[in-house]
Amino acid sequence: MPLTPARARDRVADTDWAALTAELDVYGSAPTGPLLTPAECGDLAALYEKPELFRTTVDMARHRFGSGEYRYFTHELPPPVAALRAALYPRLLPVARDWAARLGRPAPWPDDLEEWLEVCHAAGQDRSAQILLHYTEGDWNALHRDVFGDLVFPLQVVVGLDAYGSDYTGGEFLMVEQRARAQSRGTATALRQGHGLVFTTRDRPVRGSRGWSAGAMRHGVSTVRSGRRRALGIVFHDAA
C-alpha cells in the first residue's frame, strides 16, 4: 500500500515526541521511530536512477564537499516524500519556536508548511532542497550546514534507506558542536533503515551562566567502509 498522508501522520505520531525533544535539546539530534518500511525504502532509493525526478545532481568530490553524490528533487516530490515532509513539519514547529524564543530570535514560521514555502519563494528561495544521497565504499560527507538563504527552518530530518551493518558499514551520521571556550564535542549515529534522525540545521540553544546562547553545530557522514548507503534528506526551507 502506498504511503498516504494519513498513514505518514500516523507513523510520525508513533514517535515519543517528548523524549525526542528532550534529546534534541541535549545533543542537537534525536531519532524518530520507523517512518518507512524496508520495501518503501527500496522503492525510494530506486528513484535515484530516474534523473527526470531531479533538478540537479551534485558530485561531492568536484565541489570538495567530500566524496559521493546526491540529487535534489524537483518540486514535484514523490508522494511518500511529500507526505513525510507535511507530517513532520507540525511536530517540529513547536521545537523551532521554543528554540527561537530561548535565543531571542524571530520565529517566522506559520502553522502551514505551504504558507512558509510561499514566504521562501517570495524571498527568492524557490528551489527544492529535498535530496536523495548516494554513497559507496570510501565516500564521506564533510561537516557543513544546510543554510540556503536568509530564511531557515532550524530542524531537518534524514531517513536511512539501507540497513546499517548489512547493506553497508561505516557511514555514521556525524554532528560536531563548537563549544564556547572549550574543545568541540562530536556525536555519531548509525541510521536505522526506515527511521529518521531529526537534527539541527545550524545551532541549538545552550544554557550558560548568562542565559541562553547559540551552540554552533555542523553535520556530515563518516567514511563508508563497505557497501552502499542511501538516505533521504527532508528540509523545511527551499534554496536560493
PDB file of C-alpha atoms in Angstrom:
ATOM      1  CA  MET A   1       0.000   0.000   0.000  1.00  0.00           C
ATOM      2  CA  PRO A   2       1.309   3.485  -0.814  1.00  0.00           C
ATOM      3  CA  LEU A   3       2.362   5.836   1.954  1.00  0.00           C
ATOM      4  CA  THR A   4      -0.645   8.141   2.107  1.00  0.00           C
ATOM      5  CA  PRO A   5      -0.647  11.430   4.030  1.00  0.00           C
ATOM      6  CA  ALA A   6      -2.841   9.832   6.713  1.00  0.00           C
ATOM      7  CA  ARG A   7      -0.502   6.854   7.099  1.00  0.00           C
ATOM      8  CA  ALA A   8       2.508   9.185   7.243  1.00  0.00           C
ATOM      9  CA  ARG A   9       0.848  11.200  10.025  1.00  0.00           C
ATOM     10  CA  ASP A  10       0.140   8.021  11.976  1.00  0.00           C
ATOM     11  CA  ARG A  11       3.745   6.837  11.722  1.00  0.00           C
ATOM     12  CA  VAL A  12       5.122  10.215  12.708  1.00  0.00           C
ATOM     13  CA  ALA A  13       2.707  10.334  15.651  1.00  0.00           C
ATOM     14  CA  ASP A  14       4.015   6.993  16.935  1.00  0.00           C
ATOM     15  CA  THR A  15       7.340   8.607  17.883  1.00  0.00           C
ATOM     16  CA  ASP A  16       7.695   9.680  21.530  1.00  0.00           C
ATOM     17  CA  TRP A  17       7.952  13.385  20.746  1.00  0.00           C
ATOM     18  CA  ALA A  18       8.520  14.469  24.340  1.00  0.00           C
ATOM     19  CA  ALA A  19      11.546  12.185  24.567  1.00  0.00           C
ATOM     20  CA  LEU A  20      12.760  13.229  21.119  1.00  0.00           C
ATOM     21  CA  THR A  21      12.500  16.921  22.047  1.00  0.00           C
ATOM     22  CA  ALA A  22      14.456  16.381  25.248  1.00  0.00           C
ATOM     23  CA  GLU A  23      17.214  14.556  23.358  1.00  0.00           C
ATOM     24  CA  LEU A  24      17.320  17.294  20.714  1.00  0.00           C
ATOM     25  CA  ASP A  25      17.915  19.832  23.463  1.00  0.00           C
ATOM     26  CA  VAL A  26      20.937  17.912  24.740  1.00  0.00           C
ATOM     27  CA  TYR A  27      22.589  16.674  21.550  1.00  0.00           C
ATOM     28  CA  GLY A  28      21.104  18.663  18.667  1.00  0.00           C
ATOM     29  CA  SER A  29      19.856  15.416  17.090  1.00  0.00           C
ATOM     30  CA  ALA A  30      17.428  12.647  18.025  1.00  0.00           C
ATOM     31  CA  PRO A  31      15.995   9.542  16.293  1.00  0.00           C
ATOM     32  CA  THR A  32      12.379   9.017  15.331  1.00  0.00           C
ATOM     33  CA  GLY A  33      10.542   5.731  15.236  1.00  0.00           C
ATOM     34  CA  PRO A  34      10.054   3.880  11.930  1.00  0.00           C
ATOM     35  CA  LEU A  35       8.753   6.128   9.158  1.00  0.00           C
ATOM     36  CA  LEU A  36       9.195   3.810   6.154  1.00  0.00           C
ATOM     37  CA  THR A  37       9.022   0.041   5.678  1.00  0.00           C
ATOM     38  CA  PRO A  38      12.025  -1.743   4.100  1.00  0.00           C
ATOM     39  CA  ALA A  39      10.039  -2.100   0.869  1.00  0.00           C
ATOM     40  CA  GLU A  40       9.225   1.625   0.845  1.00  0.00           C
ATOM     41  CA  CYS A  41      12.900   2.374   1.484  1.00  0.00           C
ATOM     42  CA  GLY A  42      13.826   0.273  -1.534  1.00  0.00           C
ATOM     43  CA  ASP A  43      11.266   1.999  -3.720  1.00  0.00           C
ATOM     44  CA  LEU A  44      12.525   5.456  -2.720  1.00  0.00           C
ATOM     45  CA  ALA A  45      16.181   4.517  -3.162  1.00  0.00           C
ATOM     46  CA  ALA A  46      15.405   3.189  -6.659  1.00  0.00           C
ATOM     47  CA  LEU A  47      14.176   6.648  -7.687  1.00  0.00           C
ATOM     48  CA  TYR A  48      17.808   7.743  -7.809  1.00  0.00           C
ATOM     49  CA  GLU A  49      18.036   6.063 -11.220  1.00  0.00           C
ATOM     50  CA  LYS A  50      15.273   8.305 -12.629  1.00  0.00           C
ATOM     51  CA  PRO A  51      17.037  11.600 -13.378  1.00  0.00           C
ATOM     52  CA  GLU A  52      13.839  13.209 -14.636  1.00  0.00           C
ATOM     53  CA  LEU A  53      12.679  13.425 -10.992  1.00  0.00           C
ATOM     54  CA  PHE A  54      15.560  15.683 -10.008  1.00  0.00           C
ATOM     55  CA  ARG A  55      16.547  19.273 -10.749  1.00  0.00           C
ATOM     56  CA  THR A  56      20.294  18.718 -10.351  1.00  0.00           C
ATOM     57  CA  THR A  57      22.994  16.217  -9.366  1.00  0.00           C
ATOM     58  CA  VAL A  58      25.924  17.181  -7.145  1.00  0.00           C
ATOM     59  CA  ASP A  59      29.284  15.401  -7.407  1.00  0.00           C
ATOM     60  CA  MET A  60      30.643  15.980  -3.918  1.00  0.00           C
ATOM     61  CA  ALA A  61      34.299  15.438  -4.792  1.00  0.00           C
ATOM     62  CA  ARG A  62      34.124  18.018  -7.570  1.00  0.00           C
ATOM     63  CA  HIS A  63      32.960  20.666  -5.080  1.00  0.00           C
ATOM     64  CA  ARG A  64      35.262  19.407  -2.300  1.00  0.00           C
ATOM     65  CA  PHE A  65      32.251  18.530  -0.156  1.00  0.00           C
ATOM     66  CA  GLY A  66      33.619  15.033   0.444  1.00  0.00           C
ATOM     67  CA  SER A  67      33.035  12.035  -1.823  1.00  0.00           C
ATOM     68  CA  GLY A  68      29.763  10.662  -3.110  1.00  0.00           C
ATOM     69  CA  GLU A  69      26.748  12.082  -4.881  1.00  0.00           C
ATOM     70  CA  TYR A  70      23.338  13.500  -4.166  1.00  0.00           C
ATOM     71  CA  ARG A  71      20.376  14.696  -6.186  1.00  0.00           C
ATOM     72  CA  TYR A  72      17.848  17.431  -5.464  1.00  0.00           C
ATOM     73  CA  PHE A  73      14.239  16.580  -6.276  1.00  0.00           C
ATOM     74  CA  THR A  74      12.137  18.970  -8.319  1.00  0.00           C
ATOM     75  CA  HIS A  75       9.107  20.498  -6.614  1.00  0.00           C
ATOM     76  CA  GLU A  76       7.078  17.567  -7.980  1.00  0.00           C
ATOM     77  CA  LEU A  77       8.010  15.443  -4.977  1.00  0.00           C
ATOM     78  CA  PRO A  78       7.273  11.709  -4.909  1.00  0.00           C
ATOM     79  CA  PRO A  79       4.132  11.214  -2.783  1.00  0.00           C
ATOM     80  CA  PRO A  80       5.965   9.475   0.128  1.00  0.00           C
ATOM     81  CA  VAL A  81       8.452  12.351   0.388  1.00  0.00           C
ATOM     82  CA  ALA A  82       5.721  14.990   0.300  1.00  0.00           C
ATOM     83  CA  ALA A  83       3.644  13.034   2.842  1.00  0.00           C
ATOM     84  CA  LEU A  84       6.507  12.682   5.324  1.00  0.00           C
ATOM     85  CA  ARG A  85       7.515  16.318   4.974  1.00  0.00           C
ATOM     86  CA  ALA A  86       3.963  17.504   5.608  1.00  0.00           C
ATOM     87  CA  ALA A  87       3.560  15.153   8.597  1.00  0.00           C
ATOM     88  CA  LEU A  88       6.862  16.124  10.235  1.00  0.00           C
ATOM     89  CA  TYR A  89       6.577  19.912   9.952  1.00  0.00           C
ATOM     90  CA  PRO A  90       3.836  20.452  12.571  1.00  0.00           C
ATOM     91  CA  ARG A  91       5.670  18.152  15.004  1.00  0.00           C
ATOM     92  CA  LEU A  92       8.908  20.118  14.652  1.00  0.00           C
ATOM     93  CA  LEU A  93       7.315  23.572  14.593  1.00  0.00           C
ATOM     94  CA  PRO A  94       6.848  23.846  18.408  1.00  0.00           C
ATOM     95  CA  VAL A  95      10.514  22.954  18.913  1.00  0.00           C
ATOM     96  CA  ALA A  96      11.596  25.552  16.352  1.00  0.00           C
ATOM     97  CA  ARG A  97       9.508  28.249  18.022  1.00  0.00           C
ATOM     98  CA  ASP A  98      10.727  27.309  21.501  1.00  0.00           C
ATOM     99  CA  TRP A  99      14.368  27.434  20.397  1.00  0.00           C
ATOM    100  CA  ALA A 100      13.811  30.820  18.750  1.00  0.00           C
ATOM    101  CA  ALA A 101      12.253  32.177  21.957  1.00  0.00           C
ATOM    102  CA  ARG A 102      15.194  30.986  24.058  1.00  0.00           C
ATOM    103  CA  LEU A 103      17.668  32.578  21.665  1.00  0.00           C
ATOM    104  CA  GLY A 104      15.722  35.823  21.311  1.00  0.00           C
ATOM    105  CA  ARG A 105      15.232  35.283  17.588  1.00  0.00           C
ATOM    106  CA  PRO A 106      12.174  35.857  15.402  1.00  0.00           C
ATOM    107  CA  ALA A 107      10.014  32.823  14.670  1.00  0.00           C
ATOM    108  CA  PRO A 108       8.677  33.490  11.169  1.00  0.00           C
ATOM    109  CA  TRP A 109       7.269  30.010  10.564  1.00  0.00           C
ATOM    110  CA  PRO A 110       3.477  29.847  10.127  1.00  0.00           C
ATOM    111  CA  ASP A 111       1.384  26.849  11.122  1.00  0.00           C
ATOM    112  CA  ASP A 112       1.052  25.763   7.496  1.00  0.00           C
ATOM    113  CA  LEU A 113       4.099  24.408   5.645  1.00  0.00           C
ATOM    114  CA  GLU A 114       2.871  25.573   2.242  1.00  0.00           C
ATOM    115  CA  GLU A 115       2.426  29.097   3.558  1.00  0.00           C
ATOM    116  CA  TRP A 116       6.026  29.053   4.844  1.00  0.00           C
ATOM    117  CA  LEU A 117       7.300  27.832   1.479  1.00  0.00           C
ATOM    118  CA  GLU A 118       5.450  30.671  -0.222  1.00  0.00           C
ATOM    119  CA  VAL A 119       7.355  33.074   2.049  1.00  0.00           C
ATOM    120  CA  CYS A 120      10.599  31.411   0.973  1.00  0.00           C
ATOM    121  CA  HIS A 121       9.692  31.686  -2.709  1.00  0.00           C
ATOM    122  CA  ALA A 122       8.718  35.340  -2.387  1.00  0.00           C
ATOM    123  CA  ALA A 123      12.190  35.996  -0.945  1.00  0.00           C
ATOM    124  CA  GLY A 124      13.887  34.297  -3.893  1.00  0.00           C
ATOM    125  CA  GLN A 125      14.390  30.892  -2.238  1.00  0.00           C
ATOM    126  CA  ASP A 126      12.374  28.932  -4.757  1.00  0.00           C
ATOM    127  CA  ARG A 127      14.402  25.785  -5.479  1.00  0.00           C
ATOM    128  CA  SER A 128      13.570  22.421  -3.917  1.00  0.00           C
ATOM    129  CA  ALA A 129      16.030  21.278  -1.241  1.00  0.00           C
ATOM    130  CA  GLN A 130      14.746  17.704  -0.786  1.00  0.00           C
ATOM    131  CA  ILE A 131      17.535  15.260  -1.592  1.00  0.00           C
ATOM    132  CA  LEU A 132      18.493  11.644  -2.147  1.00  0.00           C
ATOM    133  CA  LEU A 133      22.061  10.902  -1.071  1.00  0.00           C
ATOM    134  CA  HIS A 134      24.136   8.084  -2.539  1.00  0.00           C
ATOM    135  CA  TYR A 135      27.396   6.832  -1.010  1.00  0.00           C
ATOM    136  CA  THR A 136      29.519   3.797  -1.814  1.00  0.00           C
ATOM    137  CA  GLU A 137      32.715   2.423  -0.283  1.00  0.00           C
ATOM    138  CA  GLY A 138      35.180   5.198   0.524  1.00  0.00           C
ATOM    139  CA  ASP A 139      32.615   8.020   0.282  1.00  0.00           C
ATOM    140  CA  TRP A 140      32.033  10.589   3.024  1.00  0.00           C
ATOM    141  CA  ASN A 141      30.437  13.977   3.626  1.00  0.00           C
ATOM    142  CA  ALA A 142      32.350  16.944   5.041  1.00  0.00           C
ATOM    143  CA  LEU A 143      30.971  18.790   8.055  1.00  0.00           C
ATOM    144  CA  HIS A 144      28.596  21.525   6.916  1.00  0.00           C
ATOM    145  CA  ARG A 145      25.285  23.324   7.449  1.00  0.00           C
ATOM    146  CA  ASP A 146      22.308  23.289   5.084  1.00  0.00           C
ATOM    147  CA  VAL A 147      21.612  27.029   5.049  1.00  0.00           C
ATOM    148  CA  PHE A 148      20.463  28.016   1.552  1.00  0.00           C
ATOM    149  CA  GLY A 149      19.486  31.642   2.113  1.00  0.00           C
ATOM    150  CA  ASP A 150      18.300  34.100   4.754  1.00  0.00           C
ATOM    151  CA  LEU A 151      15.162  32.084   5.532  1.00  0.00           C
ATOM    152  CA  VAL A 152      15.968  28.969   7.528  1.00  0.00           C
ATOM    153  CA  PHE A 153      13.942  26.352   9.393  1.00  0.00           C
ATOM    154  CA  PRO A 154      16.173  25.225  12.286  1.00  0.00           C
ATOM    155  CA  LEU A 155      15.494  21.488  12.074  1.00  0.00           C
ATOM    156  CA  GLN A 156      15.611  18.870   9.345  1.00  0.00           C
ATOM    157  CA  VAL A 157      15.338  15.082   9.019  1.00  0.00           C
ATOM    158  CA  VAL A 158      17.401  12.369   7.363  1.00  0.00           C
ATOM    159  CA  VAL A 159      15.900   8.910   6.783  1.00  0.00           C
ATOM    160  CA  GLY A 160      18.089   5.845   6.283  1.00  0.00           C
ATOM    161  CA  LEU A 161      17.164   3.806   3.201  1.00  0.00           C
ATOM    162  CA  ASP A 162      19.653   0.936   3.626  1.00  0.00           C
ATOM    163  CA  ALA A 163      20.356  -1.384   6.563  1.00  0.00           C
ATOM    164  CA  TYR A 164      23.365  -0.391   8.658  1.00  0.00           C
ATOM    165  CA  GLY A 165      25.710  -3.316   9.285  1.00  0.00           C
ATOM    166  CA  SER A 166      24.418  -5.479   6.444  1.00  0.00           C
ATOM    167  CA  ASP A 167      23.926  -3.264   3.381  1.00  0.00           C
ATOM    168  CA  TYR A 168      26.852  -1.068   4.414  1.00  0.00           C
ATOM    169  CA  THR A 169      29.307  -0.406   7.240  1.00  0.00           C
ATOM    170  CA  GLY A 170      30.724   2.902   8.386  1.00  0.00           C
ATOM    171  CA  GLY A 171      28.813   5.917   7.100  1.00  0.00           C
ATOM    172  CA  GLU A 172      27.634   7.075  10.523  1.00  0.00           C
ATOM    173  CA  PHE A 173      25.850  10.413  10.741  1.00  0.00           C
ATOM    174  CA  LEU A 174      28.148  12.913  12.448  1.00  0.00           C
ATOM    175  CA  MET A 175      27.410  16.063  14.424  1.00  0.00           C
ATOM    176  CA  VAL A 176      30.057  18.365  15.850  1.00  0.00           C
ATOM    177  CA  GLU A 177      29.194  21.129  18.303  1.00  0.00           C
ATOM    178  CA  GLN A 178      31.507  24.111  18.648  1.00  0.00           C
ATOM    179  CA  ARG A 179      31.547  24.965  22.347  1.00  0.00           C
ATOM    180  CA  ALA A 180      32.484  28.363  23.755  1.00  0.00           C
ATOM    181  CA  ARG A 181      35.984  28.423  25.249  1.00  0.00           C
ATOM    182  CA  ALA A 182      36.196  24.612  25.048  1.00  0.00           C
ATOM    183  CA  GLN A 183      37.016  21.803  22.657  1.00  0.00           C
ATOM    184  CA  SER A 184      34.313  20.736  20.185  1.00  0.00           C
ATOM    185  CA  ARG A 185      32.027  17.814  21.001  1.00  0.00           C
ATOM    186  CA  GLY A 186      31.076  15.183  18.449  1.00  0.00           C
ATOM    187  CA  THR A 187      28.370  12.517  18.214  1.00  0.00           C
ATOM    188  CA  ALA A 188      27.997   9.655  15.738  1.00  0.00           C
ATOM    189  CA  THR A 189      24.695   7.945  14.937  1.00  0.00           C
ATOM    190  CA  ALA A 190      24.098   4.842  12.830  1.00  0.00           C
ATOM    191  CA  LEU A 191      20.920   5.436  10.796  1.00  0.00           C
ATOM    192  CA  ARG A 192      18.416   2.612  11.098  1.00  0.00           C
ATOM    193  CA  GLN A 193      16.675   1.648   7.886  1.00  0.00           C
ATOM    194  CA  GLY A 194      13.338   3.435   7.604  1.00  0.00           C
ATOM    195  CA  HIS A 195      13.945   5.513  10.739  1.00  0.00           C
ATOM    196  CA  GLY A 196      14.505   9.237  10.757  1.00  0.00           C
ATOM    197  CA  LEU A 197      17.033  11.373  12.577  1.00  0.00           C
ATOM    198  CA  VAL A 198      15.948  14.904  13.442  1.00  0.00           C
ATOM    199  CA  PHE A 199      18.876  17.306  13.685  1.00  0.00           C
ATOM    200  CA  THR A 200      19.606  20.990  13.872  1.00  0.00           C
ATOM    201  CA  THR A 201      20.263  22.902  10.675  1.00  0.00           C
ATOM    202  CA  ARG A 202      22.858  25.233  12.211  1.00  0.00           C
ATOM    203  CA  ASP A 203      22.776  25.538  16.032  1.00  0.00           C
ATOM    204  CA  ARG A 204      20.907  24.716  19.240  1.00  0.00           C
ATOM    205  CA  PRO A 205      20.166  26.701  22.423  1.00  0.00           C
ATOM    206  CA  VAL A 206      22.809  26.226  25.122  1.00  0.00           C
ATOM    207  CA  ARG A 207      22.270  27.480  28.672  1.00  0.00           C
ATOM    208  CA  GLY A 208      25.178  29.311  30.228  1.00  0.00           C
ATOM    209  CA  SER A 209      25.799  31.465  33.267  1.00  0.00           C
ATOM    210  CA  ARG A 210      24.490  34.479  31.365  1.00  0.00           C
ATOM    211  CA  GLY A 211      21.439  32.825  29.861  1.00  0.00           C
ATOM    212  CA  TRP A 212      20.877  31.160  26.511  1.00  0.00           C
ATOM    213  CA  SER A 213      23.309  31.282  23.612  1.00  0.00           C
ATOM    214  CA  ALA A 214      23.530  29.529  20.233  1.00  0.00           C
ATOM    215  CA  GLY A 215      25.764  26.461  20.125  1.00  0.00           C
ATOM    216  CA  ALA A 216      27.030  26.264  16.550  1.00  0.00           C
ATOM    217  CA  MET A 217      26.725  22.790  15.027  1.00  0.00           C
ATOM    218  CA  ARG A 218      27.690  21.121  11.764  1.00  0.00           C
ATOM    219  CA  HIS A 219      26.835  17.692  10.390  1.00  0.00           C
ATOM    220  CA  GLY A 220      28.367  15.217   7.972  1.00  0.00           C
ATOM    221  CA  VAL A 221      28.864  11.499   7.282  1.00  0.00           C
ATOM    222  CA  SER A 222      31.822   9.339   8.253  1.00  0.00           C
ATOM    223  CA  THR A 223      33.621   7.270   5.614  1.00  0.00           C
ATOM    224  CA  VAL A 224      31.601   4.338   4.261  1.00  0.00           C
ATOM    225  CA  ARG A 225      33.783   1.273   4.819  1.00  0.00           C
ATOM    226  CA  SER A 226      31.792  -1.144   2.661  1.00  0.00           C
ATOM    227  CA  GLY A 227      28.571  -1.427   0.681  1.00  0.00           C
ATOM    228  CA  ARG A 228      26.133   1.266  -0.380  1.00  0.00           C
ATOM    229  CA  ARG A 229      24.487   3.859   1.878  1.00  0.00           C
ATOM    230  CA  ARG A 230      21.474   5.808   0.599  1.00  0.00           C
ATOM    231  CA  ALA A 231      19.388   8.307   2.525  1.00  0.00           C
ATOM    232  CA  LEU A 232      16.518  10.760   2.100  1.00  0.00           C
ATOM    233  CA  GLY A 233      17.032  14.316   3.293  1.00  0.00           C
ATOM    234  CA  ILE A 234      13.925  16.307   4.261  1.00  0.00           C
ATOM    235  CA  VAL A 235      14.436  20.071   4.557  1.00  0.00           C
ATOM    236  CA  PHE A 236      11.740  22.564   5.538  1.00  0.00           C
ATOM    237  CA  HIS A 237      13.028  25.622   3.698  1.00  0.00           C
ATOM    238  CA  ASP A 238      13.775  25.983  -0.002  1.00  0.00           C
ATOM    239  CA  ALA A 239      17.025  27.110  -1.578  1.00  0.00           C
ATOM    240  CA  ALA A 240      18.039  30.347  -3.256  1.00  0.00           C
TER     241      ALA A 240
END
